[in-house]
Coordinates of C-alpha atoms and ligand atoms in Angstrom, one line a residue:
X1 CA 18.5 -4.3 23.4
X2 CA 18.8 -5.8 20.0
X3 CA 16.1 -7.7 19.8
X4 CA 12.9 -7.1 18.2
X5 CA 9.9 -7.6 20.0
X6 CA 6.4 -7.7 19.4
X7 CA 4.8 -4.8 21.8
X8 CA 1.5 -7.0 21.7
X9 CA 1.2 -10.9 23.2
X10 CA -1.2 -13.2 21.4
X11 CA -4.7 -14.1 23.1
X12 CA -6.0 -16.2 20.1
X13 CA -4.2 -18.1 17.3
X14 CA -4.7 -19.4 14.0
X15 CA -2.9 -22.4 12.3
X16 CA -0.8 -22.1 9.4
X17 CA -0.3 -25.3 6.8
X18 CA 3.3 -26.7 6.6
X19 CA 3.4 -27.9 2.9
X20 CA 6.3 -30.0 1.5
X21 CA 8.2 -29.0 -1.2
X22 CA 6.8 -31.4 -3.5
X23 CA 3.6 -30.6 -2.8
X24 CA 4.0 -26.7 -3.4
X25 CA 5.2 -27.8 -6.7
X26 CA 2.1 -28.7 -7.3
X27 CA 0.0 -26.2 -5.6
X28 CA 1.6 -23.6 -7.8
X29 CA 1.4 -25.5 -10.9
X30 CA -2.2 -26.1 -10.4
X31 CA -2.6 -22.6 -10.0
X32 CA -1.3 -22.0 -13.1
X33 CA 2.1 -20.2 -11.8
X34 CA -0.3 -17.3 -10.3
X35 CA 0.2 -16.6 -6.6
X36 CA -3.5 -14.9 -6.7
X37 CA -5.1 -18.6 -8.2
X38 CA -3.4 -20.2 -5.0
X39 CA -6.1 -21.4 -2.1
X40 CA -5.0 -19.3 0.7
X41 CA -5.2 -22.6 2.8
X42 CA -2.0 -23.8 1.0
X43 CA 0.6 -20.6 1.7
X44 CA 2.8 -20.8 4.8
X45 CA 3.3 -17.1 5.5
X46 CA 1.2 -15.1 3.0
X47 CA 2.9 -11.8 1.9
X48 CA 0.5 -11.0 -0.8
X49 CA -0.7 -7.8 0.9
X50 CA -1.0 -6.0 4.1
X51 CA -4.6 -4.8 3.0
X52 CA -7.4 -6.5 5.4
X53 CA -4.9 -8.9 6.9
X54 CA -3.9 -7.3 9.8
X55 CA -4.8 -8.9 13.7
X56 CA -7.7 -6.3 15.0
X57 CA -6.9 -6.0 18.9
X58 CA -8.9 -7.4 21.9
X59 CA -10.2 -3.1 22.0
X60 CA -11.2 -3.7 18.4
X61 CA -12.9 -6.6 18.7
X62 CA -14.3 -5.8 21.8
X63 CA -15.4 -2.7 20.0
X64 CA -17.1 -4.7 17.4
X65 CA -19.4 -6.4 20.1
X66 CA -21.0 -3.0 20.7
X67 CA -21.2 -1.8 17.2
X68 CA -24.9 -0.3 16.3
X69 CA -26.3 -1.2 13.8
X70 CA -28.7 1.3 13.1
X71 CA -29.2 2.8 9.5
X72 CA -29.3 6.0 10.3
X73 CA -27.3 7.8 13.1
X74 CA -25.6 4.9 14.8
X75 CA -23.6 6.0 18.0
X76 CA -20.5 4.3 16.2
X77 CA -21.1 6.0 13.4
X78 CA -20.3 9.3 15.4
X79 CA -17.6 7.6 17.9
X80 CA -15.7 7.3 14.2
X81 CA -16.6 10.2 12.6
X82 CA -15.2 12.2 15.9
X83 CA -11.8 9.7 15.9
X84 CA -11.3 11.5 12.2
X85 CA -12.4 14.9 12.8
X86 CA -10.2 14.7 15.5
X87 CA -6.8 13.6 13.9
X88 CA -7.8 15.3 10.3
X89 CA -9.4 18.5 11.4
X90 CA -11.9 18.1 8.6
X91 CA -15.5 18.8 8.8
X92 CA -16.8 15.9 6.5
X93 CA -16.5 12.8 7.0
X94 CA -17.8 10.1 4.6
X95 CA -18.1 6.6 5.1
X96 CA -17.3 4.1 2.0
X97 CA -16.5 0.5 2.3
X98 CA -12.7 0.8 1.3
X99 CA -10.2 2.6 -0.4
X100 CA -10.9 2.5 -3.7
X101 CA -14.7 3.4 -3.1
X102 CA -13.3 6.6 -1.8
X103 CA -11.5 7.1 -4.6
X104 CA -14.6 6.0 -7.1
X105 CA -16.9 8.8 -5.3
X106 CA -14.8 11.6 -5.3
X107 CA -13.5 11.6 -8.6
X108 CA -16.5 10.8 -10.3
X109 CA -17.9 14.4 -8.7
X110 CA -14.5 16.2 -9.1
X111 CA -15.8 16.9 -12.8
X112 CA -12.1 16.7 -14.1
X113 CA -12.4 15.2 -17.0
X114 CA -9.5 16.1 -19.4
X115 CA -7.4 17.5 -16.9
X116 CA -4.4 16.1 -15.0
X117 CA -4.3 14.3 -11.3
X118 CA -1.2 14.8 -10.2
X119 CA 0.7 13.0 -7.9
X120 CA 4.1 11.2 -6.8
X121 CA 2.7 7.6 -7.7
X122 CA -0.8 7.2 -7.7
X123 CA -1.9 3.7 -6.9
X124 CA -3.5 1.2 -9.3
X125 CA -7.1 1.1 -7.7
X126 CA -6.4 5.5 -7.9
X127 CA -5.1 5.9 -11.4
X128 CA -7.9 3.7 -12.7
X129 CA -10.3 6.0 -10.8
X130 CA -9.0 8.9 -12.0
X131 CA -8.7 7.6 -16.0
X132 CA -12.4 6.3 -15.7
X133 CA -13.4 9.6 -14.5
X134 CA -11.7 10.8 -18.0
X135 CA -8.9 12.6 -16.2
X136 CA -5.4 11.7 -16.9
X137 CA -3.1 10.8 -14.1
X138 CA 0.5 12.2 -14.4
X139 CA 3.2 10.4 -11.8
X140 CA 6.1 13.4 -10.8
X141 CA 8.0 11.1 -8.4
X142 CA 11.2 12.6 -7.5
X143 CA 14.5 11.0 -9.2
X144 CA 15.9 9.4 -6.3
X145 CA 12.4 7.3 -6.0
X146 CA 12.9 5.7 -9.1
X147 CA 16.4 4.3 -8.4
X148 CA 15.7 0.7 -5.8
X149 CA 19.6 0.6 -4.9
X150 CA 20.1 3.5 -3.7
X151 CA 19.1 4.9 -0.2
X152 CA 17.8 8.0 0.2
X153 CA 15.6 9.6 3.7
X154 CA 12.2 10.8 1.4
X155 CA 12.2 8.7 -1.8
X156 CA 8.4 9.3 -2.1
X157 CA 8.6 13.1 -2.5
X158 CA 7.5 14.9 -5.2
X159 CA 9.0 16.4 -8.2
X160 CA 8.9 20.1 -7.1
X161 CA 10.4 21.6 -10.0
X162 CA 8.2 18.9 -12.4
X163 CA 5.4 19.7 -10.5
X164 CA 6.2 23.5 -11.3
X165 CA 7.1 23.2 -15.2
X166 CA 4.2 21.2 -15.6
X167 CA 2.0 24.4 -14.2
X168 CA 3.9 26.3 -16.4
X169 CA 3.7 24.3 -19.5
X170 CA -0.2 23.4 -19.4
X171 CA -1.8 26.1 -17.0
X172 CA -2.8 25.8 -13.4
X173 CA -6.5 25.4 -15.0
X174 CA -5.8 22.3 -16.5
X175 CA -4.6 20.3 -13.3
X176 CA -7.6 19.6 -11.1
X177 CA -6.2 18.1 -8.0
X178 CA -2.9 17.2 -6.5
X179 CA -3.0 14.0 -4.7
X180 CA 0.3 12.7 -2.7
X181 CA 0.4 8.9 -1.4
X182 CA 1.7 8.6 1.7
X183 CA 3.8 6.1 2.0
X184 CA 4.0 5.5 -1.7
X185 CA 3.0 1.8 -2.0
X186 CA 4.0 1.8 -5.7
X187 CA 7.2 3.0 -5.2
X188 CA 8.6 0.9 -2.7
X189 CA 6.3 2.1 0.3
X190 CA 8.9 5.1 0.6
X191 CA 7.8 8.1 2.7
X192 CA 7.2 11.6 1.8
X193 CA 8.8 14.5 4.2
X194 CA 6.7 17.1 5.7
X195 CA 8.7 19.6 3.6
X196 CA 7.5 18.0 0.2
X197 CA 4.4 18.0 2.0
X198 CA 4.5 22.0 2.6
X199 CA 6.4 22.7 -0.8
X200 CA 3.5 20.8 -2.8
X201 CA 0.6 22.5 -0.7
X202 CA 2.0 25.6 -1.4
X203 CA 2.5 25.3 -4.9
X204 CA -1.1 24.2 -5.2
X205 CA -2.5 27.1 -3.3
X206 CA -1.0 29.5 -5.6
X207 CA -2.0 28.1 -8.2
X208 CA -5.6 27.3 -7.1
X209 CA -5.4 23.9 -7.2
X210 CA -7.2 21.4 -4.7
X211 CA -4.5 19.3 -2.4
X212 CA -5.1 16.0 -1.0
X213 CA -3.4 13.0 0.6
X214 CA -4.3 9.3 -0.1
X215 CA -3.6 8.3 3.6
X216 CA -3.8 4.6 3.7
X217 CA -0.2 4.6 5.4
X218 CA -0.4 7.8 7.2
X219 CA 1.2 6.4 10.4
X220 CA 3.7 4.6 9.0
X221 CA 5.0 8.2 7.0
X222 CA 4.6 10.3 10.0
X223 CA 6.7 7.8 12.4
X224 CA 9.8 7.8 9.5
X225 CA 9.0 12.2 9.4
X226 CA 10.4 11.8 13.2
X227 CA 13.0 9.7 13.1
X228 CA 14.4 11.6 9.5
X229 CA 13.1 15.1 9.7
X230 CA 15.2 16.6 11.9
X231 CA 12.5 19.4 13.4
X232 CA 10.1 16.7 14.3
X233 CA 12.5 14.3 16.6
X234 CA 10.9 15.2 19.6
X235 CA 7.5 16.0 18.1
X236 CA 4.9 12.5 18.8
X237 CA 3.5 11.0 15.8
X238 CA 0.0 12.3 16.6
X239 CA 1.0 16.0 16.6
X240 CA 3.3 14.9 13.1
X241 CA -0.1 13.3 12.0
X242 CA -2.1 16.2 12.9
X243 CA 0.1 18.9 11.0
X244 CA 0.3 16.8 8.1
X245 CA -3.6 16.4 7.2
X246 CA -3.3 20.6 8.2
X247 CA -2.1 21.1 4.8
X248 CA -4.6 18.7 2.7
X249 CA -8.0 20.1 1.5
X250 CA -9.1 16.4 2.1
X251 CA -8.1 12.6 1.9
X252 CA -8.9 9.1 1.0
X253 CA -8.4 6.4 3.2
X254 CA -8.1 2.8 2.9
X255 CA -8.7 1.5 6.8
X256 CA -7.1 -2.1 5.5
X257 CA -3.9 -0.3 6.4
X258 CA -3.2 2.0 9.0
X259 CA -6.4 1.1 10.9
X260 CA -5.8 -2.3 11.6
X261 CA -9.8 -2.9 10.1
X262 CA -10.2 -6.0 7.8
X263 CA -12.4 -3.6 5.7
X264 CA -13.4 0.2 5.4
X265 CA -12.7 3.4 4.3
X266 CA -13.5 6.6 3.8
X267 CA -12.9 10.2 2.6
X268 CA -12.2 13.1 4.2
X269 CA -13.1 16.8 3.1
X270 CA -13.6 20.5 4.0
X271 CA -15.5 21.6 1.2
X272 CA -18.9 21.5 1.5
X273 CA -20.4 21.9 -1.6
X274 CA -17.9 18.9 -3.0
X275 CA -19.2 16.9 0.5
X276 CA -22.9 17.4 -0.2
X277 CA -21.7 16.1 -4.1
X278 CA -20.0 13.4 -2.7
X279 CA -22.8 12.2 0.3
X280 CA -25.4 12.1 -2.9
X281 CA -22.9 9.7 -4.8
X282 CA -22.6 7.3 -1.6
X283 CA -26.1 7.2 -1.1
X284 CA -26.7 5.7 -4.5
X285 CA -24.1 3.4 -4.6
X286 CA -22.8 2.9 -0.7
X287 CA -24.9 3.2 1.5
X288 CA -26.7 6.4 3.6
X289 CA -24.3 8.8 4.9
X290 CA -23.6 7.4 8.8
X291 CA -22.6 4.3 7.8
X292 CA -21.7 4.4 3.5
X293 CA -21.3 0.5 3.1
X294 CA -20.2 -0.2 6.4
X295 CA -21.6 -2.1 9.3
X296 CA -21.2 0.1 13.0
X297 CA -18.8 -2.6 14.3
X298 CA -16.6 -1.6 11.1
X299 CA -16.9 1.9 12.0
X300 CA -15.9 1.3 15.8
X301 CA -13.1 -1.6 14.6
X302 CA -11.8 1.9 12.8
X303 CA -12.3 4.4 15.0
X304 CA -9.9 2.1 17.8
X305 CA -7.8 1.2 15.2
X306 CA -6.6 5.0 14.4
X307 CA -5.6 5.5 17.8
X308 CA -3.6 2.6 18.2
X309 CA -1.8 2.7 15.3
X310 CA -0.4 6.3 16.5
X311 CA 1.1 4.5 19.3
X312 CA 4.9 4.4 18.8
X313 CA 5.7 1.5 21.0
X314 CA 4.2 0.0 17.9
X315 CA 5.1 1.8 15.0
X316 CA 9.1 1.2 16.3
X317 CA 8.7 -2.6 16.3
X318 CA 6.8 -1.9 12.9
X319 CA 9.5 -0.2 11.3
X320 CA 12.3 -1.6 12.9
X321 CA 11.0 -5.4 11.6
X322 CA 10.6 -4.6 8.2
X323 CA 14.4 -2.6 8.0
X324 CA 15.8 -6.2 10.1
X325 CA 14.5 -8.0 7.1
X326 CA 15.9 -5.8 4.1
X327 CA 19.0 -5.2 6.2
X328 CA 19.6 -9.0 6.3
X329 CA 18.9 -9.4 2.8
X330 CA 21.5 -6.6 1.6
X331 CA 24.0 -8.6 3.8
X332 CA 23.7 -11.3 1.7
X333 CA 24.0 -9.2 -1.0
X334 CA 20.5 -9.5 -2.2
X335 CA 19.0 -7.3 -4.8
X336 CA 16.8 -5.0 -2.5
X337 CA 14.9 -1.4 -2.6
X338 CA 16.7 0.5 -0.1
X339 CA 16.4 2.0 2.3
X340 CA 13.3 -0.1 3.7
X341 CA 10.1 1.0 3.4
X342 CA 7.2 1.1 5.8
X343 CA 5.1 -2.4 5.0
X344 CA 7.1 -3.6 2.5
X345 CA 10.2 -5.6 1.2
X346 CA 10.5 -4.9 -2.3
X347 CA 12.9 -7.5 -4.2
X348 CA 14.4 -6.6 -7.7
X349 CA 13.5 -9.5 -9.9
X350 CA 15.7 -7.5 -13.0
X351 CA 19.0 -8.2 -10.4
X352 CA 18.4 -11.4 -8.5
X353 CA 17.6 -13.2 -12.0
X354 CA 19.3 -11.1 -14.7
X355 CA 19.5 -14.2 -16.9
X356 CA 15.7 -14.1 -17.3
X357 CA 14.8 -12.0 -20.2
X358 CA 11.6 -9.3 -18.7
X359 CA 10.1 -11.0 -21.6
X360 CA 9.2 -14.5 -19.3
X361 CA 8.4 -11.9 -16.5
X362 CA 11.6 -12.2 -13.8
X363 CA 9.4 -10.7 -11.2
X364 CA 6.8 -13.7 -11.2
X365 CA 9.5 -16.1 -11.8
X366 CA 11.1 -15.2 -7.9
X367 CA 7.4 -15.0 -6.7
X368 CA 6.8 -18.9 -8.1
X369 CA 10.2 -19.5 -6.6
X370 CA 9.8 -18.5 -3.1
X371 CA 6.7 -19.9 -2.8
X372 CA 8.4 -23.2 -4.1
X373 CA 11.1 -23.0 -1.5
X374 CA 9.2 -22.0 1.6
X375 CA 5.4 -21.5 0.9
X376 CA 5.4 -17.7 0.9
X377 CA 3.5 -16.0 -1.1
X378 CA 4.2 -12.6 -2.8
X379 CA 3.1 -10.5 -5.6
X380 CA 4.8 -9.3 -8.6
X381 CA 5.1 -5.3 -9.6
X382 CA 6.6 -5.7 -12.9
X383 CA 5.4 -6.2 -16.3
X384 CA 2.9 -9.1 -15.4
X385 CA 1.6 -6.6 -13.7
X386 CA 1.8 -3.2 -15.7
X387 CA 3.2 -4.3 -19.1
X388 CA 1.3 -3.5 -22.2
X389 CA 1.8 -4.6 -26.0
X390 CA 3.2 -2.7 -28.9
X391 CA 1.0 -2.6 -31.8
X392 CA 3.4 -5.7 -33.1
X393 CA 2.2 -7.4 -30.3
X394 CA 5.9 -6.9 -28.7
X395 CA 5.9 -6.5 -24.2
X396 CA 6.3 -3.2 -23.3
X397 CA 8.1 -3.8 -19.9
X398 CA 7.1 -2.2 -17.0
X399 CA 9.3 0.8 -15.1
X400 CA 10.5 -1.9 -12.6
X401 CA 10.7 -6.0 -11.9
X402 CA 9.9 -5.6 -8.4
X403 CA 8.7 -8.7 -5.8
X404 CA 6.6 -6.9 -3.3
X405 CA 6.3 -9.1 0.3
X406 CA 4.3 -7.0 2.2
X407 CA 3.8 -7.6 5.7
X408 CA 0.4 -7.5 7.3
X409 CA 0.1 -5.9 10.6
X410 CA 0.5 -8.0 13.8
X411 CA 0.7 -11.1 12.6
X412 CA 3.6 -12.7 12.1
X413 CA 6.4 -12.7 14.8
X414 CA 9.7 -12.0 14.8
X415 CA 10.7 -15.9 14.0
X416 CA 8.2 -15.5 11.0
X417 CA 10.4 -13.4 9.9
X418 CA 13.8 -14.7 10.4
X419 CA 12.4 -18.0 8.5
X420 CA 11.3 -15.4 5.8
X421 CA 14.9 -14.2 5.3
X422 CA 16.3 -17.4 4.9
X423 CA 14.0 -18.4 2.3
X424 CA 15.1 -15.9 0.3
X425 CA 18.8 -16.7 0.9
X426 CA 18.3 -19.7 -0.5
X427 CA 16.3 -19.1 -3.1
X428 CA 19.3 -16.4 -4.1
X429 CA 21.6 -19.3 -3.9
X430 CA 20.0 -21.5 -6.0
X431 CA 18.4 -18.4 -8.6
X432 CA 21.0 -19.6 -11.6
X433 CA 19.0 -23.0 -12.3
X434 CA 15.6 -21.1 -12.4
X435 CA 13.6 -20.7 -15.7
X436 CA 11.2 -18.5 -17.5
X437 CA 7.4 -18.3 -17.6
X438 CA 5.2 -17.5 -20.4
X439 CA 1.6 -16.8 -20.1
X440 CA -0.9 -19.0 -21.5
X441 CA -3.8 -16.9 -20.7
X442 CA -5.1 -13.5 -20.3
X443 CA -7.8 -10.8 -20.1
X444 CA -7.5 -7.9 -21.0
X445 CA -7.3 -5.5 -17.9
X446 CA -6.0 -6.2 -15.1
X447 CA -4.4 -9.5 -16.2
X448 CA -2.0 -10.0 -13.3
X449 CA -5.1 -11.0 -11.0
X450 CA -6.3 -14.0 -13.5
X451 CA -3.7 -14.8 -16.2
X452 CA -2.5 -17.9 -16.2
X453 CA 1.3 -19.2 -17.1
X454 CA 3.4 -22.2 -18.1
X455 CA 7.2 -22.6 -17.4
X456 CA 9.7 -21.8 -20.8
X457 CA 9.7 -25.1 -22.7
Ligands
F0G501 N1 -4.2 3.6 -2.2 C1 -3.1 2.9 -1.9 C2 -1.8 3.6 -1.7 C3 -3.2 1.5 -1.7 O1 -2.2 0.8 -1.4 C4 -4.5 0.9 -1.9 C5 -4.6 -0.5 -1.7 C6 -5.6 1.7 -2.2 C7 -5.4 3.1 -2.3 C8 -7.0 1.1 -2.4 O2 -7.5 0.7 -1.1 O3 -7.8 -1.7 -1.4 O4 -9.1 -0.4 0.4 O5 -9.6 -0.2 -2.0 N2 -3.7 -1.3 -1.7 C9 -3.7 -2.8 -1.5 C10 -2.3 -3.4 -1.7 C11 -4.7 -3.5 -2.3 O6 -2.2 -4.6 -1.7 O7 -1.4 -2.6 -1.7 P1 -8.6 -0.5 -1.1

């Protein structure tokens, strides 16, 4: 069969708002060219993230309805720390009320300030973690990664011979921890192979240092490990999932992702000493240890969620949709990151409008553009984004112009997408008459989220 189709059927709905294109021309101006300043309210199909927007399942929410609430030793607390000891094999499990909080908690007790976090990318919310805790974050993603046009089976591995000069050059001592992101969100939500899995564990343990994984896509990296590793074709996705947290000495976990939860996290461990640092850390700023800024109908929309997401009826239709809409896109001949990656399609702004200097930012330009054209909304990963200035005050452009439209997990249908597509195609036809943005305003961190911007004059 060719068709796609959804391995779910929808029990409850929500309506969407059909704008006109003259009034998205003034939705986006009044927010001041920046998707993130846009009323949710006013965006057709909203492809700003797949973080918290996925549809939680009737189990989920059924799940939620017998969430305890107790502060200490709630029975969901222990249905989800079992789901995790079960697929991780770790002993501690810690509660935190997403991602980044993970990541706030454990590098604030790894005591590695002055030494290097490596990793293949680590994301924002991680590298901004790891520089507050006064450690320095060094990306070794391998060459292939950092070129979008050109396919490639693992472009979210590892350096393994950077990793290894870089030991050699500054000393095992002086890289604390080794954390790989799996998929790699910042580069193009690519996978990494179980081998670049085993190569960078092993380098770590002879060299002492601490391995982990930042698992927010786990699933979605273990289902393209069987269909593009050859030894694990016939292996399921749990027993894939199950050898790959084998080889971590813990993980952080955004449940926004690969749990289907609309909020939650946590982190993983089997040290015990670094646990006991961490539960003290949680309990002054989280929460007490058996729920760590949760509610229990969180912890049980999480615990449900991990299991489903191993199911491959879903993780096929998952895959599949997102490689339907790059592969349609490349027919057209469309600037795209190939091949497709696991949540994302990843546009390059520097291609589909290289007569827009990176200076009036390319990237945000196609994001104003699409949402213009069909009220989608996407986010720019370019030098909005990650830019910096010179000390003359000059842009130093980001790595990449990429337009990320991420999808969020069962909840747009196949038709969503097709209309998705052929927004695009149309904004590609029209892309010579579009024009450059300047910013008006912006703070100084972070300035993707707030700034404001104003069309060339
Ligand atoms: N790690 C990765 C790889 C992520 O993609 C994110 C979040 C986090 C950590 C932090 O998790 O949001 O629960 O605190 N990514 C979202 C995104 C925000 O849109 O890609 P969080």
């Amino acid at each position: 069969m060719k068709t796609i189709i959804e391995p779910f059927k929808i029990k409850s709905v929500e309506p969407i708002f059909i704008t006109t294109v003259e009034e998205r021309v003034q939705i986006i101006k009044d927010a001041f060219y920046n998707p993130f300043l846009i009323p949710a309210e006013k965006v057709l199909i909203d492809l700003l993230t797949d973080s918290g927007t996925s549809a939680m399942s009737s189990s989920q929410w059924a799940g939620m309805m017998i969430g305890d609430e107790s502060y200490a030793g709630s029975p969901s607390f222990f249905r989800f720390e079992n789901t995790v000891k079960d697929l991780t094999n770790m002993p501690f499990i810690i509660p935190t009320h997403q991602g980044r909080a993970a990541e706030k908690i454990l590098f604030s007790v790894l005591g590695a300030k002055g030494k290097m976090v490596v990793s293949n990318t680590l994301f924002d919310t991680t590298r901004a973690n790891v520089e507050a805790s006064g450690a320095i974050g060094v990306d070794l993603l391998c060459p292939e990664g950092k070129l979008p046009n050109v396919p490639s089976d693992f472009k979210g591995n590892l350096d393994i011979e950077a990793f290894k000069s870089l030991i050699d050059k500054n000393g095992a001592d002086n890289i604390a921890i080794c954390i790989l992101t799996v998929t790699n969100n910042s580069g193009g939500g690519q996978p990494v192979s179980m081998q670049n899995i085993i190569d960078v564990k092993n380098i770590c343990k002879l060299n002492g240092i601490s391995f982990f994984l930042d698992a927010c896509r786990f699933a979605e990296n273990c289902y393209f490990i069987k269909l593009r590793e050859k030894k694990y074709a016939d292996s399921s996705v749990e027993q894939i999932a199950k050898e790959m947290f084998s080889y971590a000495d813990g993980c952080t976990m955004s449940a926004k992702k690969d749990a289907f939860a609309n909020m939650g996290g946590f982190l993983a461990l089997h040290n015990e000493d670094l646990s006991n640092k961490c539960k003290n850390l949680l309990i002054l700023t989280e929460g007490f240890t058996t729920y760590g800024g949760l509610s229990g109908r969180d912890l049980e929309a999480i615990a449900i969620g991990l299991k489903e997401v191993l199911q491959e009826d879903y993780l096929k239709y998952r895959i599949n949709s997102i490689e339907y809409l790059t592969n349609k896109l490349i027919k057209e001949n469309i600037p795209v990151m190939q091949p497709a990656g696991g949540h994302a399609v990843y546009l390059d702004a520097k291609q589909f409008l290289s007569h827009i200097p990176i200076e009036q930012f390319p990237g945000q330009v196609l994001v104003t553009a699409l949402f213009i054209e069909g009220g989608i909304r996407a986010v720019e990963i370019g030098s909005l984004m990650f830019g910096k200035y010179d000390s003359m005050n000059q842009l130093i452009p980001a790595q990449m112009e990429l337009v990320r439209l991420a999808i969020p997990r069962r909840v747009y249908t196949q038709s969503h997408i097709d209309y998705v597509a052929e927004v695009i195609i149309e904004v590609y036809k029209k892309r010579d008459a579009l024009k450059g943005l300047v910013i008006t305003s912006e703070q100084p961190v972070l300035r993707h989220f707030t700034a404001k911007l104003a069309p060339v004059s």
